[in-house]
Amino acid sequence: MWLALLPLIAVLGAFAYFPALSSIFWSFFNWVPAGVSSFLGGANYARMMSDDTWWRSFGNLGIIFVFNLASWILPLLAAELLVTLKSDRWQYVIRTLLIIPMAFPGVVTALIWGFFYDPNAGLFNQFLRAIGLKAFEQNWTGSPSTALVALLLVGFPFIAGLPFLIFYQSLQNIPKEVLEAAQLDGVGRWARLWRIDLPLMVSQIRILFFLVVVATLQYGFVAFVLTSGGPDNATMVPVLYIINQAFSAGDWGYAATLSTTLFAITLALSLFSLFIGRRSAGANDGGEM
């Protein structure tokens, strides 16, 4: 059995653990790939501590994290409405229509929304002109005041995603006897949501919370495609800043330092969220006993 796992362990070591450990090693150097790299000690880390752009990018991540949590509302409502349909056939049809967009390439979705935001030919500004609200036209991704909000809205209404699938599957797994008993007791739709559905989905919500923490810290793809972190660093996030330092500035050692720090923060927050989830699960189990 162990011998059968060796190829998998070797692949993980080569393509996952080695790059991470290599990044930690090179974070102490003025790294010049395929060249002579000089040892700097902790100079890169000292530089990072005074890098305002780097730390401000985490402020943008905080906004993105809160928005990602708030965006659960629409998938949850969609799942609640879908499970109320009595026809299994219609449930299947609508569920399929709601999740088909998950198959679309992310870059296509980002570019389409980039067209929507175009200040001249974009859908949003054309709509404002059509209804006589030309004064409200914006350069949506080109203005520091609107760029981050524009990125957050990419993918609206956020139903075609993992949260919807998890909420829907969790609601389907609730025993019918529980729902029938609640209906006989006169429990309304909103009361059922708060008193029955959400408490029975606590485990799934913990998993989603952990995934949101990790996904937020790794956020950067949409910002790279639409704004490149601008304007004026209004949409700069840590992953994008690391890419800029490595590939644009050619400062590979400093990029390795930033990458190592982001890895440490991601690991710490992931372990913390798992610890909190396990502790609360243990408390719930103890309460039930």
Short mmCIF file of C-alpha atoms in Angstrom, two decimals:
data_model
loop_
_atom_site.label_atom_id
_atom_site.label_comp_id
_atom_site.label_asym_id
_atom_site.label_seq_id
_atom_site.Cartn_x
_atom_site.Cartn_y
_atom_site.Cartn_z
CA MET A 1 0.00 0.00 0.00
CA TRP A 2 2.82 2.39 0.90
CA LEU A 3 4.65 1.54 -2.31
CA ALA A 4 1.50 2.37 -4.29
CA LEU A 5 1.43 5.83 -2.65
CA LEU A 6 5.09 6.59 -3.39
CA PRO A 7 4.48 7.96 -6.93
CA LEU A 8 1.81 10.32 -5.59
CA ILE A 9 4.09 11.45 -2.76
CA ALA A 10 6.91 12.01 -5.24
CA VAL A 11 4.71 14.14 -7.50
CA LEU A 12 3.46 16.19 -4.54
CA GLY A 13 7.02 16.65 -3.34
CA ALA A 14 8.26 17.81 -6.74
CA PHE A 15 5.40 20.12 -7.67
CA ALA A 16 4.02 21.30 -4.31
CA TYR A 17 6.45 21.02 -1.39
CA PHE A 18 9.69 21.69 -3.24
CA PRO A 19 8.52 25.02 -4.75
CA ALA A 20 7.25 26.14 -1.33
CA LEU A 21 10.50 25.24 0.43
CA SER A 22 12.49 26.76 -2.43
CA SER A 23 10.59 30.03 -2.02
CA ILE A 24 11.47 30.12 1.67
CA PHE A 25 15.14 29.52 0.88
CA TRP A 26 15.39 32.18 -1.85
CA SER A 27 13.55 34.77 0.26
CA PHE A 28 16.89 35.39 2.02
CA PHE A 29 18.73 36.14 -1.23
CA ASN A 30 18.86 38.68 -3.99
CA TRP A 31 17.68 35.86 -6.21
CA VAL A 32 18.83 35.97 -9.82
CA PRO A 33 17.46 32.90 -11.65
CA ALA A 34 20.22 31.20 -13.67
CA GLY A 35 22.66 33.77 -12.27
CA VAL A 36 24.68 34.62 -9.16
CA SER A 37 22.45 35.26 -6.14
CA SER A 38 23.84 37.13 -3.13
CA PHE A 39 22.77 36.38 0.43
CA LEU A 40 20.83 39.25 2.06
CA GLY A 41 19.78 37.73 5.36
CA GLY A 42 16.60 39.37 6.58
CA ALA A 43 16.88 42.47 4.37
CA ASN A 44 13.96 41.42 2.16
CA TYR A 45 11.75 40.93 5.21
CA ALA A 46 12.76 44.32 6.62
CA ARG A 47 11.86 45.88 3.28
CA MET A 48 8.51 44.11 3.31
CA MET A 49 7.62 45.48 6.75
CA SER A 50 7.82 49.04 5.42
CA ASP A 51 6.14 48.30 2.07
CA ASP A 52 2.88 50.28 2.24
CA THR A 53 1.53 48.88 -1.04
CA TRP A 54 1.96 45.32 0.20
CA TRP A 55 0.06 45.91 3.44
CA ARG A 56 -2.62 48.02 1.76
CA SER A 57 -3.31 45.09 -0.54
CA PHE A 58 -4.45 43.13 2.51
CA GLY A 59 -6.97 45.88 3.20
CA ASN A 60 -8.49 45.15 -0.21
CA LEU A 61 -8.51 41.45 0.73
CA GLY A 62 -10.51 42.27 3.85
CA ILE A 63 -13.17 43.96 1.73
CA ILE A 64 -13.18 41.02 -0.69
CA PHE A 65 -13.52 38.53 2.19
CA VAL A 66 -16.53 40.30 3.71
CA PHE A 67 -18.16 40.57 0.28
CA ASN A 68 -17.56 36.87 -0.41
CA LEU A 69 -19.35 35.96 2.80
CA ALA A 70 -22.25 38.32 2.01
CA SER A 71 -22.54 36.82 -1.48
CA TRP A 72 -23.74 33.57 0.10
CA ILE A 73 -27.18 35.11 0.53
CA LEU A 74 -28.28 34.71 -3.09
CA PRO A 75 -27.12 31.09 -3.49
CA LEU A 76 -28.81 30.22 -0.20
CA LEU A 77 -32.09 31.83 -1.26
CA ALA A 78 -31.89 30.11 -4.67
CA ALA A 79 -31.33 26.74 -3.00
CA GLU A 80 -34.23 27.35 -0.59
CA LEU A 81 -36.57 28.24 -3.44
CA LEU A 82 -35.44 25.31 -5.56
CA VAL A 83 -36.08 22.65 -2.91
CA THR A 84 -39.64 23.92 -2.47
CA LEU A 85 -40.52 22.83 -6.00
CA LYS A 86 -42.58 19.66 -5.83
CA SER A 87 -41.66 18.51 -9.33
CA ASP A 88 -38.34 16.63 -9.36
CA ARG A 89 -38.12 17.18 -13.10
CA TRP A 90 -38.34 20.96 -12.78
CA GLN A 91 -35.86 20.89 -9.92
CA TYR A 92 -33.42 19.06 -12.18
CA VAL A 93 -33.97 21.43 -15.12
CA ILE A 94 -33.60 24.62 -13.09
CA ARG A 95 -30.64 23.26 -11.12
CA THR A 96 -28.89 22.42 -14.38
CA LEU A 97 -29.53 25.89 -15.79
CA LEU A 98 -28.18 27.48 -12.62
CA ILE A 99 -24.92 25.55 -12.54
CA ILE A 100 -24.09 25.43 -16.27
CA PRO A 101 -22.18 28.76 -16.02
CA MET A 102 -19.67 26.96 -13.78
CA ALA A 103 -18.40 25.28 -16.96
CA PHE A 104 -17.51 28.60 -18.58
CA PRO A 105 -13.78 29.47 -18.47
CA GLY A 106 -13.04 32.08 -15.85
CA VAL A 107 -11.09 34.24 -18.29
CA VAL A 108 -14.13 34.38 -20.62
CA THR A 109 -16.36 35.52 -17.77
CA ALA A 110 -13.84 38.19 -16.73
CA LEU A 111 -13.45 39.51 -20.28
CA ILE A 112 -17.22 39.67 -20.81
CA TRP A 113 -17.59 41.70 -17.64
CA GLY A 114 -14.70 43.85 -18.80
CA PHE A 115 -16.75 44.63 -21.90
CA PHE A 116 -19.75 45.49 -19.70
CA TYR A 117 -17.54 47.99 -17.85
CA ASP A 118 -16.11 49.62 -20.98
CA PRO A 119 -16.62 53.40 -20.53
CA ASN A 120 -17.55 53.95 -24.20
CA ALA A 121 -19.29 50.86 -25.56
CA GLY A 122 -19.97 49.04 -22.29
CA LEU A 123 -23.42 47.73 -21.41
CA PHE A 124 -23.72 49.64 -18.14
CA ASN A 125 -22.93 53.09 -19.53
CA GLN A 126 -25.10 52.47 -22.58
CA PHE A 127 -27.99 51.56 -20.29
CA LEU A 128 -27.50 54.75 -18.26
CA ARG A 129 -27.53 56.79 -21.45
CA ALA A 130 -30.69 55.04 -22.66
CA ILE A 131 -32.64 55.91 -19.51
CA GLY A 132 -31.41 59.49 -19.37
CA LEU A 133 -28.87 59.08 -16.57
CA LYS A 134 -25.77 59.98 -18.53
CA ALA A 135 -24.48 61.97 -15.57
CA PHE A 136 -23.97 58.70 -13.68
CA GLU A 137 -21.68 57.16 -16.30
CA GLN A 138 -18.40 55.89 -14.89
CA ASN A 139 -15.08 54.55 -15.99
CA TRP A 140 -15.93 51.56 -13.84
CA THR A 141 -12.56 49.81 -13.76
CA GLY A 142 -10.51 52.95 -14.44
CA SER A 143 -11.53 54.98 -11.40
CA PRO A 144 -10.08 54.28 -7.91
CA SER A 145 -13.50 54.89 -6.36
CA THR A 146 -15.33 52.22 -8.40
CA ALA A 147 -12.67 49.73 -9.57
CA LEU A 148 -12.76 47.39 -6.57
CA VAL A 149 -16.56 47.34 -6.48
CA ALA A 150 -16.58 46.56 -10.20
CA LEU A 151 -14.32 43.55 -9.62
CA LEU A 152 -16.47 42.30 -6.75
CA LEU A 153 -19.56 42.28 -8.95
CA VAL A 154 -17.98 40.07 -11.61
CA GLY A 155 -20.07 36.90 -11.73
CA PHE A 156 -23.23 38.42 -10.25
CA PRO A 157 -25.64 36.95 -9.05
CA PHE A 158 -23.06 34.42 -7.74
CA ILE A 159 -25.44 31.45 -7.92
CA ALA A 160 -23.37 29.31 -10.30
CA GLY A 161 -20.82 28.17 -7.77
CA LEU A 162 -19.88 25.83 -4.96
CA PRO A 163 -21.97 27.56 -2.24
CA PHE A 164 -25.19 26.95 -4.18
CA LEU A 165 -24.36 23.27 -4.71
CA ILE A 166 -23.49 22.74 -1.05
CA PHE A 167 -26.57 24.58 0.22
CA TYR A 168 -28.85 22.73 -2.18
CA GLN A 169 -27.42 19.31 -1.37
CA SER A 170 -27.59 20.04 2.36
CA LEU A 171 -31.25 21.07 2.14
CA GLN A 172 -32.05 17.91 0.18
CA ASN A 173 -30.50 15.81 2.93
CA ILE A 174 -32.73 17.21 5.66
CA PRO A 175 -35.11 14.38 6.68
CA LYS A 176 -38.61 14.89 5.34
CA GLU A 177 -40.02 13.95 8.72
CA VAL A 178 -38.40 17.03 10.25
CA LEU A 179 -39.88 19.32 7.60
CA GLU A 180 -43.32 17.72 7.85
CA ALA A 181 -43.29 18.11 11.64
CA ALA A 182 -42.32 21.77 11.28
CA GLN A 183 -45.14 22.31 8.79
CA LEU A 184 -47.67 20.71 11.15
CA ASP A 185 -46.44 22.98 13.94
CA GLY A 186 -47.10 26.00 11.75
CA VAL A 187 -43.46 26.97 11.29
CA GLY A 188 -43.23 29.65 8.58
CA ARG A 189 -40.70 29.78 5.78
CA TRP A 190 -38.35 32.28 7.46
CA ALA A 191 -38.67 30.57 10.84
CA ARG A 192 -37.77 27.26 9.21
CA LEU A 193 -34.70 28.84 7.62
CA TRP A 194 -33.37 30.14 10.96
CA ARG A 195 -34.48 27.33 13.27
CA ILE A 196 -34.10 24.23 11.11
CA ASP A 197 -32.22 24.69 7.83
CA LEU A 198 -29.24 26.78 8.97
CA PRO A 199 -28.59 24.81 12.20
CA LEU A 200 -28.56 21.57 10.20
CA MET A 201 -26.08 23.06 7.71
CA VAL A 202 -23.50 24.17 10.27
CA SER A 203 -20.92 21.58 9.17
CA GLN A 204 -21.24 22.60 5.52
CA ILE A 205 -21.03 26.29 6.43
CA ARG A 206 -17.77 25.62 8.30
CA ILE A 207 -16.31 24.00 5.19
CA LEU A 208 -17.45 26.93 3.04
CA PHE A 209 -15.93 29.40 5.48
CA PHE A 210 -12.58 27.62 5.31
CA LEU A 211 -12.71 27.60 1.49
CA VAL A 212 -13.56 31.32 1.42
CA VAL A 213 -10.57 32.12 3.65
CA VAL A 214 -8.20 30.25 1.32
CA ALA A 215 -9.81 31.54 -1.90
CA THR A 216 -9.71 35.15 -0.67
CA LEU A 217 -6.00 34.96 0.18
CA GLN A 218 -5.35 33.54 -3.30
CA TYR A 219 -7.57 36.08 -5.07
CA GLY A 220 -5.96 37.83 -8.01
CA PHE A 221 -7.09 36.35 -11.32
CA VAL A 222 -9.95 38.79 -12.06
CA ALA A 223 -7.86 41.76 -10.92
CA PHE A 224 -5.00 40.63 -13.19
CA VAL A 225 -7.29 40.36 -16.22
CA LEU A 226 -9.29 43.57 -15.76
CA THR A 227 -7.18 46.11 -13.84
CA SER A 228 -3.65 44.74 -13.22
CA GLY A 229 -4.03 46.07 -9.68
CA GLY A 230 -4.81 49.64 -10.70
CA PRO A 231 -5.80 52.34 -10.88
CA ASP A 232 -3.50 53.74 -8.19
CA ASN A 233 -3.33 50.29 -6.54
CA ALA A 234 -7.05 50.46 -5.79
CA THR A 235 -7.46 46.79 -6.74
CA MET A 236 -4.03 45.55 -5.73
CA VAL A 237 -4.05 42.23 -3.88
CA PRO A 238 -1.10 40.24 -2.47
CA VAL A 239 -0.98 37.58 -5.22
CA LEU A 240 -0.97 40.22 -7.94
CA TYR A 241 1.69 42.26 -6.13
CA ILE A 242 3.91 39.17 -5.91
CA ILE A 243 3.48 38.57 -9.66
CA ASN A 244 4.36 42.20 -10.40
CA GLN A 245 7.50 42.05 -8.27
CA ALA A 246 8.68 38.86 -9.94
CA PHE A 247 7.76 39.28 -13.59
CA SER A 248 7.52 43.07 -14.03
CA ALA A 249 10.19 44.35 -11.63
CA GLY A 250 12.38 41.25 -11.90
CA ASP A 251 12.88 41.26 -8.13
CA TRP A 252 12.62 37.51 -7.60
CA GLY A 253 14.10 37.44 -4.12
CA TYR A 254 11.64 40.00 -2.81
CA ALA A 255 8.79 38.17 -4.57
CA ALA A 256 9.88 34.98 -2.79
CA THR A 257 9.78 36.86 0.51
CA LEU A 258 6.24 38.09 -0.15
CA SER A 259 5.19 34.62 -1.31
CA THR A 260 6.60 33.02 1.84
CA THR A 261 4.78 35.54 4.02
CA LEU A 262 1.50 34.98 2.20
CA PHE A 263 1.97 31.23 2.57
CA ALA A 264 2.52 31.62 6.32
CA ILE A 265 -0.56 33.82 6.70
CA THR A 266 -2.67 31.40 4.65
CA LEU A 267 -1.47 28.43 6.68
CA ALA A 268 -2.09 30.20 9.99
CA LEU A 269 -5.60 31.35 9.08
CA SER A 270 -6.47 27.95 7.61
CA LEU A 271 -5.36 26.13 10.75
CA PHE A 272 -7.20 28.67 12.90
CA SER A 273 -10.46 28.28 10.98
CA LEU A 274 -10.15 24.47 11.11
CA PHE A 275 -9.42 24.62 14.84
CA ILE A 276 -12.43 26.84 15.51
CA GLY A 277 -14.64 24.60 13.39
CA ARG A 278 -13.47 21.44 15.16
CA ARG A 279 -13.83 23.05 18.57
CA SER A 280 -17.38 24.24 17.87
CA ALA A 281 -18.24 20.82 16.44
CA GLY A 282 -16.94 19.19 19.62
CA ALA A 283 -18.99 21.61 21.74
CA ASN A 284 -22.11 20.75 19.76
CA ASP A 285 -21.46 17.04 20.16
CA GLY A 286 -20.96 17.53 23.88
CA GLY A 287 -24.20 19.48 24.11
CA GLU A 288 -26.10 16.73 22.33
CA MET A 289 -24.69 14.15 24.70
#
